Short mmCIF file of C-alpha atoms in Angstrom, two decimals:
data_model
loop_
_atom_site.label_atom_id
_atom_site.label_comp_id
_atom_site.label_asym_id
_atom_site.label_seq_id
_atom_site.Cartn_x
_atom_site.Cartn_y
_atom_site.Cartn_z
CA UNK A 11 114.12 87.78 84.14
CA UNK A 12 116.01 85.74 81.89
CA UNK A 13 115.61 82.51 79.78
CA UNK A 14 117.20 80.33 77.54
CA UNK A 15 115.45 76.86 77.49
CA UNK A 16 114.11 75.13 74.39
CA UNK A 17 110.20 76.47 75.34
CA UNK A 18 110.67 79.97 75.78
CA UNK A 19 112.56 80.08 72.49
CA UNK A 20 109.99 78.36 70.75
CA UNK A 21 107.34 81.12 71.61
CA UNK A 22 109.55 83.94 70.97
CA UNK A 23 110.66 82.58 67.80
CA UNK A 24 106.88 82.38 66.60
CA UNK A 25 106.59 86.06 68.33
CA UNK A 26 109.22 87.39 65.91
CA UNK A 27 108.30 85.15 62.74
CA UNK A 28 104.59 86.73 63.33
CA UNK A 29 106.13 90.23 63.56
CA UNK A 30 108.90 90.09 61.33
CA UNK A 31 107.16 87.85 58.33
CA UNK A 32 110.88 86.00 57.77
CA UNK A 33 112.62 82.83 59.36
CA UNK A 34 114.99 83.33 62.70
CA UNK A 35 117.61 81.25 63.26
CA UNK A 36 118.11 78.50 66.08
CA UNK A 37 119.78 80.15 69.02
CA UNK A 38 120.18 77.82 72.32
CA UNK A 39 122.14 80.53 74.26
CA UNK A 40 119.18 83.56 73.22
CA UNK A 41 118.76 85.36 75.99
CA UNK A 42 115.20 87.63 77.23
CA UNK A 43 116.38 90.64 78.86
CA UNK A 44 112.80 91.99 81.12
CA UNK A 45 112.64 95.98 81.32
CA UNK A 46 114.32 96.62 85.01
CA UNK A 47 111.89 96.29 87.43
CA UNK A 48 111.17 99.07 90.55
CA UNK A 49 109.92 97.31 93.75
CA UNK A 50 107.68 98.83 96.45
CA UNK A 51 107.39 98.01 99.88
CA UNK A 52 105.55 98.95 102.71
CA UNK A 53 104.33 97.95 106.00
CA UNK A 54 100.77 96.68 106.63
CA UNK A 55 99.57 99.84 107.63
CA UNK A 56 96.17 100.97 106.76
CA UNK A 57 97.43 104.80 106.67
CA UNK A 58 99.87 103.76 103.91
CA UNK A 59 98.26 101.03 102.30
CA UNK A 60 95.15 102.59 101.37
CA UNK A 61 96.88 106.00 100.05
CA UNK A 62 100.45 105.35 98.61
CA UNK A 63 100.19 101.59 97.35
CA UNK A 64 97.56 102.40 94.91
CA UNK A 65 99.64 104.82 93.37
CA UNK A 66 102.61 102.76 93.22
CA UNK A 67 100.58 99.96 91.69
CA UNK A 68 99.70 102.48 88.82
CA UNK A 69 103.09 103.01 88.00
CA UNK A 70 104.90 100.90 85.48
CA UNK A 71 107.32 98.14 85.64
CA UNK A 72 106.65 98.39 89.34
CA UNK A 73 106.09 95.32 91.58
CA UNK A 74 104.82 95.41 95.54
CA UNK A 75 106.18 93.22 97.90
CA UNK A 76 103.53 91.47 100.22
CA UNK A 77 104.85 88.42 101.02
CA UNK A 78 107.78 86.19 99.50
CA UNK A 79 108.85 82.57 99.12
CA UNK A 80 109.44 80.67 101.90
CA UNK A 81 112.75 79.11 100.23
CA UNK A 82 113.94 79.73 97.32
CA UNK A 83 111.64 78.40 94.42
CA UNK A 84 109.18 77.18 97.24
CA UNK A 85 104.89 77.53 96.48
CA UNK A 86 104.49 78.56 99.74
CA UNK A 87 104.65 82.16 100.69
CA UNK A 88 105.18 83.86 103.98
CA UNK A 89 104.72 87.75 104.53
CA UNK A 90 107.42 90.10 104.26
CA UNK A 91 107.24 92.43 107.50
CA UNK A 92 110.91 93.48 107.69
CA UNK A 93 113.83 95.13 105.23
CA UNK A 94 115.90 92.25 105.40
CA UNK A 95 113.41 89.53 104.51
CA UNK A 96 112.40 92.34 101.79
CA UNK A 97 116.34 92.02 100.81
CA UNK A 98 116.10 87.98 101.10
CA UNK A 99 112.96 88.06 98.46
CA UNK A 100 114.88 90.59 95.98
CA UNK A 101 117.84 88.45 96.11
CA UNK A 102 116.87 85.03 96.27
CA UNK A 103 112.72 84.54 95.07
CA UNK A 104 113.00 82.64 91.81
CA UNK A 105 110.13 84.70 90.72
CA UNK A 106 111.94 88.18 90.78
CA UNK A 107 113.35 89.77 88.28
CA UNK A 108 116.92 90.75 89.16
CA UNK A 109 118.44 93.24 89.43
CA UNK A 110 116.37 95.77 90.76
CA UNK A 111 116.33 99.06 89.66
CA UNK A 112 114.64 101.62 92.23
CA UNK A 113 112.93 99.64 95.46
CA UNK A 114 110.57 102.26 96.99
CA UNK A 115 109.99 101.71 101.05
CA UNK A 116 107.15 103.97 102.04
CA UNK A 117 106.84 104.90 105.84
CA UNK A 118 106.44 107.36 108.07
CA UNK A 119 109.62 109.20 108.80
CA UNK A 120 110.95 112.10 110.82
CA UNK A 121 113.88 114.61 110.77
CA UNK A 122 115.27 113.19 113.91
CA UNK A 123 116.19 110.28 111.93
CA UNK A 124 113.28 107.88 112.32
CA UNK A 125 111.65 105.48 110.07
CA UNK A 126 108.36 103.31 111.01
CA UNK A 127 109.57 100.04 109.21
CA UNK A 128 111.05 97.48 110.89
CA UNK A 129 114.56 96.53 110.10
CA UNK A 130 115.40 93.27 111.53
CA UNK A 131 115.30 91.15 114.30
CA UNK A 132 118.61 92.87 115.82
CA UNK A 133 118.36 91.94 119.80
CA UNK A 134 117.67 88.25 118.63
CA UNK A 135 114.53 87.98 120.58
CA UNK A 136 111.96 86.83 117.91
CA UNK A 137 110.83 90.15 118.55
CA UNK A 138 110.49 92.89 115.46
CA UNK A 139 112.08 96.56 116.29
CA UNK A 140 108.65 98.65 116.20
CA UNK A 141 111.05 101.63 114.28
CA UNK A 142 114.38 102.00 112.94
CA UNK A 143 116.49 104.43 115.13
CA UNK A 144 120.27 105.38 114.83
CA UNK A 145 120.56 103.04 116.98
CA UNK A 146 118.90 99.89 115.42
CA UNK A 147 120.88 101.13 112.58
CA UNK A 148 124.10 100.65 114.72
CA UNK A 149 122.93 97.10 116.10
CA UNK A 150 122.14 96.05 112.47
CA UNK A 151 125.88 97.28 111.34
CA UNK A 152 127.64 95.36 114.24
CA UNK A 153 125.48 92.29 113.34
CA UNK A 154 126.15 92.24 109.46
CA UNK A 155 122.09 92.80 109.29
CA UNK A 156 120.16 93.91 106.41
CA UNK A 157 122.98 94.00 103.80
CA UNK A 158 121.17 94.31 99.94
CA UNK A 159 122.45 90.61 98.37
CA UNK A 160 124.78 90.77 94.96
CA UNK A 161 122.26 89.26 92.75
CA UNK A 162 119.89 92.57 93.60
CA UNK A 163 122.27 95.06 92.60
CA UNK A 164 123.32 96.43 89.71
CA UNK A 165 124.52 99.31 87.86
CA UNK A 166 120.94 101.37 88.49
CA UNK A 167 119.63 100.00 91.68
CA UNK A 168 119.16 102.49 94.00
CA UNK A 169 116.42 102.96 97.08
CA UNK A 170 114.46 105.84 97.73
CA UNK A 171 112.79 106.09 101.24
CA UNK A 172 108.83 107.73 100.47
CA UNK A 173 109.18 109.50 103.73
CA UNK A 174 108.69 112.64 105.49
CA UNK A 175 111.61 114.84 106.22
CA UNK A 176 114.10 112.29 106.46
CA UNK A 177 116.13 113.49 103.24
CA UNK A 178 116.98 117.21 105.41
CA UNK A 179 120.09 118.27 106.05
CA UNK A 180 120.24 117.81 109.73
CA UNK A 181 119.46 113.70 109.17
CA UNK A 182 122.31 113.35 106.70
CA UNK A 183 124.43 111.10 109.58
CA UNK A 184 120.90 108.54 109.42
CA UNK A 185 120.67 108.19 106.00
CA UNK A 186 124.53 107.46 105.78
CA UNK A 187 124.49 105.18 108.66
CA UNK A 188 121.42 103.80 106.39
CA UNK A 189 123.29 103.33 103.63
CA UNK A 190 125.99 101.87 105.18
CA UNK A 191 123.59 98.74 106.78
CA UNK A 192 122.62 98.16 102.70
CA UNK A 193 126.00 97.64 102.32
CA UNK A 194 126.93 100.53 101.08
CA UNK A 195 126.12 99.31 97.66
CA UNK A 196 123.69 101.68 96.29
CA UNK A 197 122.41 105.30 96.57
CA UNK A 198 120.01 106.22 99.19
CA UNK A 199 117.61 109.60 98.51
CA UNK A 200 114.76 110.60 100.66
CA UNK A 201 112.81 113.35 100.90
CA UNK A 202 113.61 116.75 102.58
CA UNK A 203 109.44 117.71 103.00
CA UNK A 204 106.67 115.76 103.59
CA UNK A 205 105.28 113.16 101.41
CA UNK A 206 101.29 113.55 100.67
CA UNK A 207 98.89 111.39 98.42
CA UNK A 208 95.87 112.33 97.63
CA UNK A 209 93.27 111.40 95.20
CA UNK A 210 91.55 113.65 92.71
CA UNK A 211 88.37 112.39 91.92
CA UNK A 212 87.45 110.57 88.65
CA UNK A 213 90.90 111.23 88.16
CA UNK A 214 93.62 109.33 89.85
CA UNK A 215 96.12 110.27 92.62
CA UNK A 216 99.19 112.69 92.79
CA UNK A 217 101.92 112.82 94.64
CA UNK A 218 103.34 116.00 96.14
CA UNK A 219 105.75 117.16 98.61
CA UNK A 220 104.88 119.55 101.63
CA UNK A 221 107.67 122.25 103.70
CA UNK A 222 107.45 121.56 106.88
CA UNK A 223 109.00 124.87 108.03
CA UNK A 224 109.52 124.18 112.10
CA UNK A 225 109.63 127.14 114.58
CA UNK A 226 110.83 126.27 118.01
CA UNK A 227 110.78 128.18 121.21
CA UNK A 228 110.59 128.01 125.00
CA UNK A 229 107.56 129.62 125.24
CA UNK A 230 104.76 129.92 123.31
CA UNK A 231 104.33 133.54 121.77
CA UNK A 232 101.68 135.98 123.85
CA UNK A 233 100.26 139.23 124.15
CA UNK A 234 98.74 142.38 121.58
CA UNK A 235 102.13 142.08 119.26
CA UNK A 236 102.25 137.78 119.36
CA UNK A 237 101.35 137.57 115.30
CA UNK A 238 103.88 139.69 114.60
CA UNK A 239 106.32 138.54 116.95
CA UNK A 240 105.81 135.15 115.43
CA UNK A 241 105.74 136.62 111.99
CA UNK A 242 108.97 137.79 112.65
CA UNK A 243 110.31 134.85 114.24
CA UNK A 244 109.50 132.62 111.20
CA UNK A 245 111.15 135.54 109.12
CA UNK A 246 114.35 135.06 110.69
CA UNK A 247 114.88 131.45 110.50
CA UNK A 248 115.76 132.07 106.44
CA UNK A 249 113.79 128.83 105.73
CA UNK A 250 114.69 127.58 102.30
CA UNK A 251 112.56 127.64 99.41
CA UNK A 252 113.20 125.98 95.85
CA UNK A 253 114.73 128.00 93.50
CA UNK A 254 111.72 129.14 91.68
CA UNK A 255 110.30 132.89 91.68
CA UNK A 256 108.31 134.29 94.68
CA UNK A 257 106.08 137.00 93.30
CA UNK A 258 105.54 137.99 96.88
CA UNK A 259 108.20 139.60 99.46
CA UNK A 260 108.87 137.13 102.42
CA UNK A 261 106.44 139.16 104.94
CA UNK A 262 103.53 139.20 103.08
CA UNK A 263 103.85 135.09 102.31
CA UNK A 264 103.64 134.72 106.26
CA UNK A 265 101.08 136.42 106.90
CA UNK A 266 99.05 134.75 104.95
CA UNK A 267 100.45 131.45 106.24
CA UNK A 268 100.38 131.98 109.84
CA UNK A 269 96.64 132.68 111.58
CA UNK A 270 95.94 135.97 113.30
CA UNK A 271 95.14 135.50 116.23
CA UNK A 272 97.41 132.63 116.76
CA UNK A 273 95.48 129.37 117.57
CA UNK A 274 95.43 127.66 121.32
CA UNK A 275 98.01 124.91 122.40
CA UNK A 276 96.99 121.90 120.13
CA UNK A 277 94.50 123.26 118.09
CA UNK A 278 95.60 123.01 114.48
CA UNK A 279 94.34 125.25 111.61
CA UNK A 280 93.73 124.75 108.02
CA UNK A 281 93.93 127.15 105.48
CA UNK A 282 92.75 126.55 101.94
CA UNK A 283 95.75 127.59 99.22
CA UNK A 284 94.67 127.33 95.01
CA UNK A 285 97.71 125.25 93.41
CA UNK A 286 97.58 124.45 89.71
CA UNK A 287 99.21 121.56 88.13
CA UNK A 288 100.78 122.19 84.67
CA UNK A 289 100.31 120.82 83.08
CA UNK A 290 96.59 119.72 83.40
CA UNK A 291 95.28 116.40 84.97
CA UNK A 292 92.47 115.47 82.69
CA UNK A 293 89.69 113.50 84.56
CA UNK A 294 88.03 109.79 82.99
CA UNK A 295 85.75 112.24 80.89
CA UNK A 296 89.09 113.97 78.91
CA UNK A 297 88.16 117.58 81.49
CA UNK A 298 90.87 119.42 81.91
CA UNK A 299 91.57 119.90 85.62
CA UNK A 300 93.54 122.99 85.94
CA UNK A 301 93.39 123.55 90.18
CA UNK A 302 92.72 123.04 93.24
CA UNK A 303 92.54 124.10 96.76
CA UNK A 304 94.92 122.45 98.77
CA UNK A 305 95.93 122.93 102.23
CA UNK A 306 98.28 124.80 104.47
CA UNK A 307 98.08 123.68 107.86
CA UNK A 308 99.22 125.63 110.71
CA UNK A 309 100.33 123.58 114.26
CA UNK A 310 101.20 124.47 117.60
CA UNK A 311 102.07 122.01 120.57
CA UNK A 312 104.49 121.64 123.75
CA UNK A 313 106.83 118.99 123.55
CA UNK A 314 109.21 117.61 125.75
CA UNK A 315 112.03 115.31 127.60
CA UNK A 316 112.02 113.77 130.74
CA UNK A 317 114.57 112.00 132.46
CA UNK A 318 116.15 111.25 136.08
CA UNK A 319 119.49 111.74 137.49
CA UNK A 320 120.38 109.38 140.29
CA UNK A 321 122.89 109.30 142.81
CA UNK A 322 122.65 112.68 144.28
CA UNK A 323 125.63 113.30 146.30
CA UNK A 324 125.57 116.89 147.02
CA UNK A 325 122.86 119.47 149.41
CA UNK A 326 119.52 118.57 147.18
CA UNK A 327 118.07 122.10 148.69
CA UNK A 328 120.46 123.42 146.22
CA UNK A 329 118.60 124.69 143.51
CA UNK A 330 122.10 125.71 141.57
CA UNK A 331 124.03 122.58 141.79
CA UNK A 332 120.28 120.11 141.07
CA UNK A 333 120.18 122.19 137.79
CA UNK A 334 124.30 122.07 137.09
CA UNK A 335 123.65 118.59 137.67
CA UNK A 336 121.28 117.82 135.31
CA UNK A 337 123.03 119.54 132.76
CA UNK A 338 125.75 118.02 133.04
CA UNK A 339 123.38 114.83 132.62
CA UNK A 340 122.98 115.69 128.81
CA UNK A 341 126.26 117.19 128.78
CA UNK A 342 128.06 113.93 129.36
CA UNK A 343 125.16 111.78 127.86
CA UNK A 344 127.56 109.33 125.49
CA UNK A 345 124.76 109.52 122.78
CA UNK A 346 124.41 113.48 123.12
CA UNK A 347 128.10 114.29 122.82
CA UNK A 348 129.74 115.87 119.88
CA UNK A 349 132.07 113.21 119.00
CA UNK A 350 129.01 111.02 118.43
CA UNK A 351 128.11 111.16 114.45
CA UNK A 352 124.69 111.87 114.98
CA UNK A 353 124.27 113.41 118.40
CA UNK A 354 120.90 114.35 120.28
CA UNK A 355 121.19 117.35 119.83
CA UNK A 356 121.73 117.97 116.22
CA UNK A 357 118.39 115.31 116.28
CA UNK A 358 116.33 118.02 117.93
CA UNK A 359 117.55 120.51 115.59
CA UNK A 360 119.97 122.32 117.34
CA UNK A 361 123.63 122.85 116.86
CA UNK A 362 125.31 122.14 120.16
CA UNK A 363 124.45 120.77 123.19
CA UNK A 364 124.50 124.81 124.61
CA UNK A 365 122.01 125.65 122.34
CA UNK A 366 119.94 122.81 123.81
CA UNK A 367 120.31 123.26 127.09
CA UNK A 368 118.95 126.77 126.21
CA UNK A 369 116.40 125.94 123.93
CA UNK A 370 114.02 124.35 126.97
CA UNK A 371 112.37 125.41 130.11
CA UNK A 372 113.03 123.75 132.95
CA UNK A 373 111.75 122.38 135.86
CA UNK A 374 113.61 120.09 138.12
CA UNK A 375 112.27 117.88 141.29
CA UNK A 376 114.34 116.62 143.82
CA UNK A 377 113.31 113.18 145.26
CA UNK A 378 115.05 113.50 148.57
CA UNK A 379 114.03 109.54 149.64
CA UNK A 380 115.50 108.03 146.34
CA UNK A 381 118.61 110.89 146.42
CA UNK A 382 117.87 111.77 142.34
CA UNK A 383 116.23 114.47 140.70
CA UNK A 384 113.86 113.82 138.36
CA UNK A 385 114.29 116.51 134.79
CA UNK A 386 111.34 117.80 132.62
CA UNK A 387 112.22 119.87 130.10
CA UNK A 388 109.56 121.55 127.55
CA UNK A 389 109.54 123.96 124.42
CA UNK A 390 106.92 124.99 121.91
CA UNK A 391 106.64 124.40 118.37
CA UNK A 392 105.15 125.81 115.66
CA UNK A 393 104.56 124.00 112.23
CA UNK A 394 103.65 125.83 108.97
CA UNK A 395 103.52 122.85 106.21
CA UNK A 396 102.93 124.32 102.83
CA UNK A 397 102.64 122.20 99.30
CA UNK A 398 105.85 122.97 97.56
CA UNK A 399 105.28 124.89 94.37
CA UNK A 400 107.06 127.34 92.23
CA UNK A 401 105.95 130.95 91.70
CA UNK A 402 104.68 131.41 95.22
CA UNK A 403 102.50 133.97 95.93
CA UNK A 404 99.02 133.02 98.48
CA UNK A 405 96.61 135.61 97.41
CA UNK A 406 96.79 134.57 93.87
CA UNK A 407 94.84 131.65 92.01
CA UNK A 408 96.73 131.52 88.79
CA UNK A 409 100.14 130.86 91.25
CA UNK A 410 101.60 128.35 93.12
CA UNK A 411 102.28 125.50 90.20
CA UNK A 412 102.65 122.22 92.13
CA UNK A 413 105.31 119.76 91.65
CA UNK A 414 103.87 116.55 91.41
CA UNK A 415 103.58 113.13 90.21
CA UNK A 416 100.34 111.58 88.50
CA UNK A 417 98.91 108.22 88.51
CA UNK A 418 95.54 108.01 86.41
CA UNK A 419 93.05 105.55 87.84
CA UNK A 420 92.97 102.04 85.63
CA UNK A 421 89.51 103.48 83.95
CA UNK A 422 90.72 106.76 82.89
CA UNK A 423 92.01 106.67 79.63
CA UNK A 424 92.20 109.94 79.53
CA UNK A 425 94.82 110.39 81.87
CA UNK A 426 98.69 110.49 81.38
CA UNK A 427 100.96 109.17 84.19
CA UNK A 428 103.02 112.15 84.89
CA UNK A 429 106.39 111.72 86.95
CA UNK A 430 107.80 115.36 88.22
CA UNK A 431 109.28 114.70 91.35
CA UNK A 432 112.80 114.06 90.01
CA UNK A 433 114.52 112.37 92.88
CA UNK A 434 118.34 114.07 91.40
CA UNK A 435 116.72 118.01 92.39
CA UNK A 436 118.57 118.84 95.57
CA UNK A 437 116.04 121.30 96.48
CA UNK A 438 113.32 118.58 96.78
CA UNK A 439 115.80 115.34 97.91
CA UNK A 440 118.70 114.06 99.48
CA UNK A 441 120.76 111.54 98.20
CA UNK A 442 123.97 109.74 99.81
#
């Protein structure tokens, strides 16, 4: 924020006459320059609200967004429930210090390029997009939607998306589509794990990232050898870890990771992990808090697609040609083909539309009444989410040093906000 009128001189003039114990000259044009300011933003969601905002309202120089003017300079204030009236209050509240430097937008998010915001009214229905898919992202573009206004950016302004898995590699094609409905303006990073927040009592709340390393098959593993089997199967993938030492070889981290016997369909399983933050979080008594155990959480579920294929013109008691049919379905799909920049396929994590198409069982039914076929196709996943930390190693207590961020609760004076998570480390975030 910036002033130059005859009353804000006045006070700063007695500020600096106080401080400096001299006479300052008269300066009409003298200018305030505020610290750049970070903005955070997030839905009205209790899941969100009651975990991340606090921590965000801990940090410095940082301002949420709940609701904005109604016009410019106005008293009255109406909630902001979408980016682009989140844009509008940046750009155009008299009350906002311009230009932003990092505006924070907290959601839920997904590899498969998926963020639980809402974007903008882009079907011009009065009616708010519950998500933001490629393809809102695509309606939004064509529209002019959602582009970040000139008096908002400047030379640091950037936005980072406090979301879960949208920074991987496979998303890339969102995040630049993403960028490209801000106007391709200013950097986008997100996160390539999860996002946690969790409190530490009497202490304040951290921040932390999570793997989510993601094991799919057609069927779920079975049988005297299935840990191993699974073992190995996780083995294979070559997930990526950040480049800090693993005291133990890649075997014995999995086993320790993955429950023997494996868990039913559904039934998730926790497994308590010591971290240790270094340095120490000292609690609103000045203790030292060296550890804790946090956890790694081990999922297993079926998941699916379903769709129908109409217009069956060929002998539908032919087994062969219903299933050459229905891949040809997703072969053909426009939003599934290669060409497209972010295809189905590469959303569900594969590399082709093949390796799709061979990734799922399948079970077709022919409606012989309607002439279609109606497609279900199913695989298994496993989940293994792990707190990122260097110097891994599961059976030991003085390992596994968490990377984290630190916001000390307003009555802890003991406490030192710690920032860790630096959103330029490639291992831990993607930025386009």
């Amino acid at each position: 924020m910036t002033g130059s009128g005859s009353c804000e001189w006045k006070r700063v003039k007695k500020e600096l006459i106080f401080l400096l114990g001299k006479k300052v000259p008269d300066c009409k044009n003298f200018k305030i320059e505020a610290p750049l300011m970070d903005y955070h933003y997030t839905q009205d969601r209790a899941e969100d609200r009651d975990s991340f905002t606090p921590a965000f309202r801990s940090r410095p120089n940082t301002e949420l967004i709940v609701t904005k003017q109604e016009t410019p300079g106005s008293s009255k204030r109406v909630r902001v429930i979408r980016i682009d009236q989140l844009f509008d209050c940046l750009e155009n509240d008299t009350d906002i210090a311009k230009p932003a430097d990092t505006i924070f937008m907290v959601s839920h998010g997904a590899a498969r390029g998926w963020l639980g915001l809402h974007l903008a009214d882009v079907d011009d229905d009065n009616k708010d997009e519950s998500s933001i898919l490629y393809e809102t992202l695509e309606a939004a573009l064509a529209k002019g939607l959602v582009k970040i206004g000139p008096n908002t950016v400047g030379p640091n302004t950037k936005v980072h998306l406090v979301a879960c898995n949208v920074g991987s590699d496979r998303t890339i094609p969102y995040l630049v589509k993403l960028k490209e409905v801000f106007g391709n303006q200013v950097p986008v990073s997100a996160s390539k794990h999860l996002y946690v927040c969790r409190t530490i009592n009497s202490a304040g709340q951290i921040l932390y990232l999570k793997y989510d390393f993601e094991l799919f098959v057609k069927e779920p593993f079975k049988g005297a050898n299935s840990w191993a089997e699974l073992i190995q199967a996780f083995m294979s993938k070559n997930f990526d870890f950040i480049s800090l030492a693993i005291v133990l070889p890649s075997e014995e981290i999995w086993k320790q990771w993955v429950p023997n016997p494996i868990p039913p369909e559904n039934e998730n399983r926790t497994i308590k992990q010591w971290v240790n933050f270094v340095p120490p979080i000292k609690d609103r008594n000045g203790r030292e808090i060296n550890r804790r155990h946090f956890s790694v959480v081990f999922k297993s579920k079926r998941d699916g697609i379903e769709f129908t294929v109409e217009n069956i013109d060929h002998d539908m008691n032919d087994d062969a040609k219903n299933l050459q049919s229905a891949e040809n379905f997703i072969r053909n799909s426009e939003r599934n083909l290669p060409v497209h920049s972010f295809p189905i396929f590469k959303r569900l994590g594969y590399s082709s539309q093949q390796d799709m198409i061979d990734g799922y069982t399948w079970k077709i039914t022919p409606n012989f009444k309607k002439k279609e076929i109606k497609v279900a196709l199913s695989r298994f996943v496993y989940n293994v989410r792990v707190p990122v930390c260097g110097f891994v190693d599961p059976t030991n207590k003085n390992a596994n040093e968490l990377i984290y961020n630190y916001y000390p609760f307003e009555n802890n004076s003991h406490g030192i906000l710690l920032e860790n998570l630096d959103h330029n480390d490639t291992d831990l975030f993607q930025t386009v």
